[in-house]
Amino acid sequence: MPTPPFAPAARAVRSVEDHRTAVAELLSPLPVEWVPVDRARGRVLGEALLAGVALPPFDNSAMDGYAVRAADVAGATDDAPVILPVAADIPAGRTDVPALEPGTAHRIMTGAPLPAGADAIVQVEYTDGGDDRVRVFRASAAGTSIRRTAEDVVAGAVVLSAGTVLRAPQIGVAAAVGAATVPVRRRPTVLVLSTGSELVAPGTPLRPGQIYESNGPMLAAAVEDTGGVAELLRFVPDDVAHLHRVLDERLTAGTVDLLLTSGGISAGAYEVVKESLADRGVEFVKVAMQPGGPQGLGRVDGVGVVALPGNPVSSQVSFEVFVRPLLRVAMGHPHPERPRVTAALATALTSTPGRRQFRRGVLDAVAGTVREVGGPPSHLLAALARADCFFVVPEEVTTLAAGAPVEVWLLDD
C-alpha cells in the first residue's frame, strides 16, 4: 500500500473571533418539543409558560392552629383567655369545608382551605390545643397567617419566560401551576467521531504503537454536560473510503444535528478527516490560538461539521471555545458562555506571540489569584483534569509578570 501524501497545510490564519463567528452559523435555533415536567431538568423553555391556576389557588392557612373571626378573639390574653367551641376539623385536602359561625373556631392545618366567615388564624402555640373547646391566649388581627388566593401567581400570567433554564425551583413552580408537560428546546444530537488506527478501547491490552482512545468519551461527555445528546462513533480507521461509508450512512438519516470530529486535520500523512471532507464542503484553517490551532468547519449532506485537532487538550479547549457556545445558543440558553472573572496571575509566564493562549489553571477565589497547571503543551491531559478554569493570554502579549490581571473562564458552572 503506497504511503499517502502529506495533507495540504491550511493556508488561512483566522482569528479566534472570526472562527467563533463562522462556527456559530452551523446551527439554527432548535425546535420546541413538549416533555414531561419531571423529565425537564436542565432544559431550556422554548416558549413562555402560563399559569393554569393561581398560586395559591384558594385562601388557606399558613399555620397549624384555629380559624377564627378576629373580632371573637380581640381581647384574648394569658390571664383572660377566650374560650371557643371547636365546630370542625379542617385538614389539608378537605374539600367540603363548612362555614365558620360567629363565636366558634375550626381547628385547621397548614395548607387547608380557609372556611367562609373566618378572617384570621390563631397559631396552635397561642392556645391550649383543645379538641372540643379551645382556650385562646392571644389576639389575632384580621389576615393573620392567611395565604391569599393568587398572592404568588395570578392564573393566566407568565410564570416562566422563554429562555428559562429549568432547575429544581422552576420545575417546582411549573408543576404547581398544573403543567404536566413543558415546552423546551430540543436537545441537539451530536455525532462524536474519533479517527485513528492507533486507537483502542480502554481495558484492551495495548500493543506497540497503540493508545487508549480518550477524545471520544471526553467530547461526548462535554456534549452531554452542555445539554446535548452525544452519539459516540469510535474506532474508525484511517481509511478514507471507510469514513465516507460511515458518514453517508449516519448523516443522511436525518437524526444528527452536528458532526464533531477530533484528529486527522493536521498537515501530516494519514490525515483522514481532512482527506475525506476537504472536497465535501468542509474548510480547514489555522486559528491564531494555542492549543487548538488546526480547525475545520463546514457542512456535509446538510449537517454542520466542526473538526477539532486530535491532541486531547487541544480538542477539549477547542470544544469550550467554539462548540459549547454553539450548542447552548441553539438550545436558547440565556448564558451560552462560560462565566468569566478577572484574577491575578500567581507566577510569571511567557507566551508565543500572535496566538491567543488558553492556559489551564486553578483559581483561588479567596486570594483572587490563578495559577497555571501543567504548562501549555497540548498532550497534558492529566493537568487538564486538575484544572478548574482556563485563563487567557492575548495574542499580542509575550510576557506576564506575577500579579498581572488575566481573564479567567470558570469551568465549574
XYZ file of C-alpha atoms in Angstrom:
413
model
C 0.000 0.000 0.000
C 1.601 3.320 -1.008
C 2.126 5.903 1.677
C -0.400 8.753 1.289
C 0.981 12.231 0.704
C 1.068 14.812 3.406
C -2.264 16.564 3.666
C -2.296 20.115 2.298
C -1.424 22.550 5.057
C -4.065 25.119 5.975
C -3.042 28.420 4.433
C -5.586 30.729 6.002
C -4.930 32.011 9.506
C -8.117 33.058 11.220
C -8.667 34.957 14.440
C -10.459 33.272 17.313
C -13.386 35.696 16.961
C -13.740 35.094 13.227
C -13.722 31.333 13.704
C -16.277 31.569 16.517
C -18.498 33.608 14.213
C -18.169 31.037 11.431
C -18.900 28.109 13.770
C -21.921 29.941 15.210
C -23.638 29.783 11.807
C -23.664 25.975 11.718
C -26.745 25.523 13.913
C -30.064 27.340 13.902
C -32.320 27.586 16.961
C -33.683 24.120 17.629
C -37.444 23.462 17.509
C -39.663 23.230 20.562
C -40.844 19.907 21.945
C -43.085 19.141 24.908
C -41.636 16.917 27.611
C -42.966 15.734 30.991
C -42.209 18.303 33.654
C -40.433 15.721 35.810
C -38.074 14.938 32.902
C -37.244 18.562 32.070
C -34.355 19.283 34.451
C -31.675 21.353 32.742
C -33.764 22.001 29.635
C -34.453 25.483 28.283
C -38.005 26.748 27.843
C -38.743 27.477 24.207
C -41.997 29.299 24.956
C -43.364 31.211 27.915
C -45.186 29.032 30.431
C -48.578 30.399 31.546
C -50.079 29.570 34.912
C -53.029 27.220 34.572
C -54.142 28.095 38.098
C -53.431 30.816 40.615
C -50.905 30.293 43.391
C -52.252 29.797 45.948
C -55.373 28.546 44.177
C -57.537 29.323 47.253
C -57.257 31.146 50.571
C -55.533 28.803 53.002
C -53.903 28.630 56.395
C -50.214 29.395 56.744
C -50.081 27.739 60.181
C -51.426 24.841 62.195
C -53.979 26.369 64.551
C -57.557 27.595 64.620
C -59.585 29.532 62.081
C -61.487 32.288 63.847
C -63.158 35.608 63.424
C -60.660 38.241 64.601
C -63.382 40.090 66.495
C -64.096 36.974 68.575
C -60.529 36.791 69.969
C -59.727 40.513 70.116
C -59.451 40.576 73.913
C -57.620 37.296 74.455
C -54.703 37.342 76.901
C -52.816 34.831 79.025
C -54.751 35.966 82.076
C -58.099 36.217 80.316
C -58.249 33.660 77.505
C -61.148 33.493 75.082
C -62.853 30.113 75.094
C -64.463 28.972 71.834
C -66.181 25.735 70.859
C -64.362 23.802 68.118
C -67.034 23.199 65.493
C -65.000 21.389 62.828
C -61.633 19.954 61.839
C -60.121 21.111 58.536
C -57.112 19.026 57.479
C -55.184 19.853 54.315
C -57.009 18.405 51.325
C -60.531 18.681 52.727
C -62.907 19.872 50.012
C -66.230 20.110 51.909
C -65.244 22.911 54.269
C -68.120 24.183 56.443
C -68.536 27.900 57.053
C -67.392 29.320 60.363
C -70.199 30.564 62.574
C -69.645 33.562 64.885
C -68.316 32.637 68.312
C -66.772 29.338 67.157
C -63.422 28.082 65.910
C -62.350 25.456 63.393
C -59.169 23.517 64.045
C -57.138 23.898 60.838
C -53.873 22.565 59.438
C -51.260 24.286 57.308
C -52.395 24.490 53.679
C -56.036 23.687 54.442
C -58.758 25.882 52.865
C -59.879 28.853 54.918
C -63.558 28.453 55.854
C -66.006 31.122 54.795
C -66.548 33.545 57.663
C -63.013 33.207 59.078
C -60.609 36.116 58.737
C -57.685 35.091 60.961
C -55.689 32.078 62.124
C -54.586 31.668 65.711
C -51.390 29.616 65.897
C -51.736 26.474 67.983
C -48.834 27.717 70.141
C -51.109 30.547 71.363
C -53.825 28.125 72.517
C -54.232 25.105 74.743
C -54.705 22.889 71.655
C -58.203 21.800 72.683
C -60.316 19.447 70.556
C -63.863 20.274 71.702
C -63.191 23.702 73.162
C -60.101 25.820 72.700
C -58.635 28.410 75.045
C -57.073 31.268 73.030
C -54.384 33.276 74.832
C -53.512 35.855 72.196
C -55.472 38.059 69.815
C -55.031 37.636 66.056
C -55.704 40.564 63.769
C -57.679 40.070 60.564
C -55.471 38.493 57.880
C -53.057 36.876 60.333
C -51.432 33.677 58.960
C -53.655 33.548 55.877
C -52.265 32.890 52.391
C -54.483 34.742 49.954
C -55.538 33.438 46.552
C -53.089 34.471 43.761
C -50.739 36.382 46.058
C -47.862 34.479 44.396
C -49.099 33.866 40.832
C -52.220 35.067 39.025
C -53.952 32.479 36.830
C -53.050 33.035 33.163
C -49.916 35.039 33.974
C -46.459 34.205 32.628
C -44.865 32.176 35.373
C -41.659 31.296 33.466
C -40.395 33.173 30.414
C -38.907 31.679 27.262
C -35.193 31.029 27.691
C -35.513 29.987 31.338
C -33.278 27.086 32.347
C -35.363 24.582 34.272
C -33.739 23.804 37.594
C -35.443 22.454 40.707
C -37.347 25.666 41.674
C -38.573 26.228 38.107
C -39.770 22.646 37.794
C -41.493 23.057 41.149
C -43.455 26.132 40.105
C -44.307 24.605 36.711
C -45.803 21.590 38.446
C -47.557 23.813 40.980
C -49.455 25.699 38.256
C -50.574 22.419 36.716
C -48.106 21.936 33.855
C -47.827 18.203 33.213
C -45.581 18.946 30.215
C -43.437 21.942 29.348
C -42.271 23.404 26.000
C -38.493 23.147 25.760
C -35.925 23.467 23.011
C -34.964 20.123 21.578
C -31.532 18.886 22.635
C -29.055 18.862 19.720
C -27.837 15.430 18.659
C -24.091 15.455 18.099
C -22.286 12.606 16.360
C -18.856 12.440 18.019
C -16.246 10.814 15.812
C -12.672 9.950 16.723
C -10.423 8.599 13.995
C -7.116 6.824 14.210
C -5.939 3.307 13.559
C -3.773 3.577 16.666
C -6.795 3.947 18.973
C -8.131 1.052 21.050
C -10.799 0.764 23.727
C -9.787 1.286 27.352
C -9.338 -2.070 29.014
C -7.865 -3.683 25.905
C -4.204 -4.729 26.185
C -2.049 -2.218 24.328
C 0.186 -3.353 21.510
C 3.237 -1.328 20.453
C 2.138 1.916 18.811
C -1.384 1.833 20.220
C -3.020 4.228 22.678
C -6.300 4.221 24.512
C -8.960 6.327 22.859
C -9.930 9.233 25.119
C -11.152 12.068 22.915
C -14.422 10.380 22.023
C -15.623 9.769 25.587
C -14.294 13.170 26.657
C -16.092 15.095 23.904
C -19.261 13.038 24.299
C -19.259 13.938 27.989
C -18.697 17.591 27.094
C -21.691 17.495 24.741
C -23.870 15.951 27.450
C -22.636 18.464 30.043
C -23.614 21.230 27.652
C -27.130 19.826 27.356
C -26.854 17.972 24.066
C -27.246 14.318 23.154
C -23.993 12.613 22.173
C -23.756 9.630 19.854
C -20.237 8.253 20.082
C -18.768 6.677 16.959
C -15.456 5.067 17.854
C -12.535 3.307 16.263
C -12.956 4.448 12.671
C -9.645 3.536 10.996
C -7.517 5.871 8.900
C -9.266 4.873 5.702
C -10.986 7.490 3.531
C -13.374 5.084 1.814
C -14.442 3.594 5.137
C -15.062 7.031 6.652
C -17.125 8.045 3.608
C -19.330 4.990 4.023
C -19.832 5.610 7.735
C -20.701 9.275 7.292
C -23.004 8.665 4.342
C -24.950 6.196 6.466
C -25.195 8.361 9.583
C -25.600 11.854 8.161
C -28.278 11.086 5.607
C -30.544 9.507 8.222
C -31.684 12.953 9.371
C -31.094 12.277 13.068
C -27.843 14.219 13.550
C -27.645 17.984 14.079
C -23.860 18.302 14.218
C -20.845 16.157 13.375
C -17.953 16.689 15.771
C -14.635 15.095 14.840
C -11.278 15.053 16.559
C -7.966 14.311 14.903
C -6.959 13.840 11.310
C -6.835 17.517 10.297
C -3.165 18.484 10.506
C -0.604 18.506 7.683
C 0.812 15.021 8.197
C 0.159 11.877 6.195
C -2.929 9.806 7.056
C -4.962 12.906 7.949
C -8.134 11.026 7.143
C -10.695 13.647 8.187
C -9.097 16.321 6.040
C -8.662 13.942 3.112
C -12.282 12.787 3.405
C -14.050 16.093 3.951
C -11.981 18.761 2.196
C -13.839 18.164 -1.067
C -17.253 17.717 0.578
C -17.824 21.209 1.930
C -15.505 21.394 4.943
C -12.901 24.157 5.168
C -9.684 23.631 7.115
C -7.933 26.639 8.589
C -5.331 27.651 11.096
C -6.711 29.626 14.043
C -4.432 32.017 15.911
C -4.715 30.192 19.239
C -2.814 27.697 21.325
C -3.665 24.939 21.936
C -6.045 24.187 19.091
C -4.528 25.845 16.004
C -5.788 23.415 13.307
C -9.564 23.653 12.885
C -12.188 22.713 10.340
C -15.820 23.573 9.744
C -18.481 23.280 7.089
C -21.430 21.124 6.087
C -21.680 17.573 4.788
C -25.043 16.384 3.472
C -26.583 19.458 5.069
C -25.210 18.655 8.536
C -22.884 21.096 10.264
C -19.364 19.812 10.856
C -16.799 21.004 13.389
C -13.401 19.321 13.057
C -11.159 19.625 16.112
C -7.469 18.767 16.469
C -6.516 15.392 17.878
C -4.327 16.269 20.849
C -6.626 15.825 23.859
C -6.095 19.246 25.438
C -6.378 20.960 22.048
C -9.602 19.111 21.402
C -11.208 19.971 24.742
C -10.091 23.612 24.710
C -11.443 23.949 21.172
C -14.752 22.489 22.296
C -15.023 25.068 25.063
C -14.115 27.982 22.809
C -16.190 27.071 19.742
C -18.646 24.210 20.232
C -20.115 24.738 23.678
C -21.476 28.222 22.883
C -22.780 26.942 19.537
C -24.849 24.216 21.208
C -26.135 26.428 24.006
C -27.237 29.172 21.634
C -29.107 26.584 19.546
C -30.915 25.475 22.720
C -31.862 29.069 23.536
C -29.702 29.148 26.642
C -29.631 32.633 28.227
C -25.956 32.258 29.179
C -24.115 30.447 26.370
C -20.636 31.472 27.529
C -18.666 30.247 30.498
C -18.694 32.663 33.456
C -15.630 34.910 33.337
C -13.800 36.742 36.084
C -10.525 38.587 36.406
C -7.773 37.221 38.646
C -4.121 37.965 39.369
C -1.566 35.604 37.866
C 0.208 33.669 40.620
C 3.527 33.327 38.771
C 5.145 34.997 35.768
C 4.938 33.344 32.352
C 5.889 33.792 28.723
C 3.645 33.289 25.703
C 4.027 32.718 21.965
C 3.366 35.933 20.032
C 0.488 36.001 17.578
C -1.515 33.262 19.292
C -4.169 33.566 21.936
C -3.201 31.223 24.733
C -5.789 29.283 26.707
C -3.804 28.110 29.701
C -5.187 25.642 32.229
C -5.346 26.873 35.792
C -6.650 26.582 39.328
C -8.445 29.606 40.746
C -8.069 30.707 44.360
C -11.263 32.719 44.677
C -10.402 33.914 48.194
C -6.992 35.276 47.224
C -8.175 36.341 43.774
C -5.286 34.546 42.054
C -4.944 31.891 39.380
C -2.010 29.521 38.992
C -1.148 27.537 35.899
C -1.488 23.755 35.905
C 0.775 21.666 33.710
C 2.036 24.285 31.287
C 0.997 24.925 27.670
C 1.713 21.553 25.913
C -1.441 20.099 24.364
C -0.898 16.472 25.415
C -1.025 17.056 29.196
C -4.464 15.584 29.795
C -3.948 14.880 33.500
C -3.145 18.556 34.047
C -6.348 19.491 32.231
C -8.274 17.174 34.557
C -6.868 19.025 37.577
C -7.798 22.457 36.229
C -10.978 24.255 37.222
C -10.528 27.145 34.801
C -8.808 28.482 31.712
C -7.052 31.801 31.734
C -6.450 33.785 28.577
C -3.214 35.340 27.366
C -3.941 37.732 24.467
C -2.208 37.368 21.109
C -0.039 40.454 21.491
C 1.251 39.543 24.957
C 4.557 37.692 25.229
C 5.285 38.051 28.951
C 3.141 38.434 32.034
C 4.520 39.267 35.455
C 3.252 37.701 38.647
C 0.216 39.657 39.778
C -0.819 40.663 36.257
C -4.606 40.567 35.731
C -5.890 37.874 33.371
C -9.314 36.841 32.127
C -10.411 33.554 33.686
C -13.061 31.183 32.279
C -14.704 29.196 35.070
C -15.251 25.563 34.108
C -17.401 24.557 37.081
C -20.823 26.098 36.497
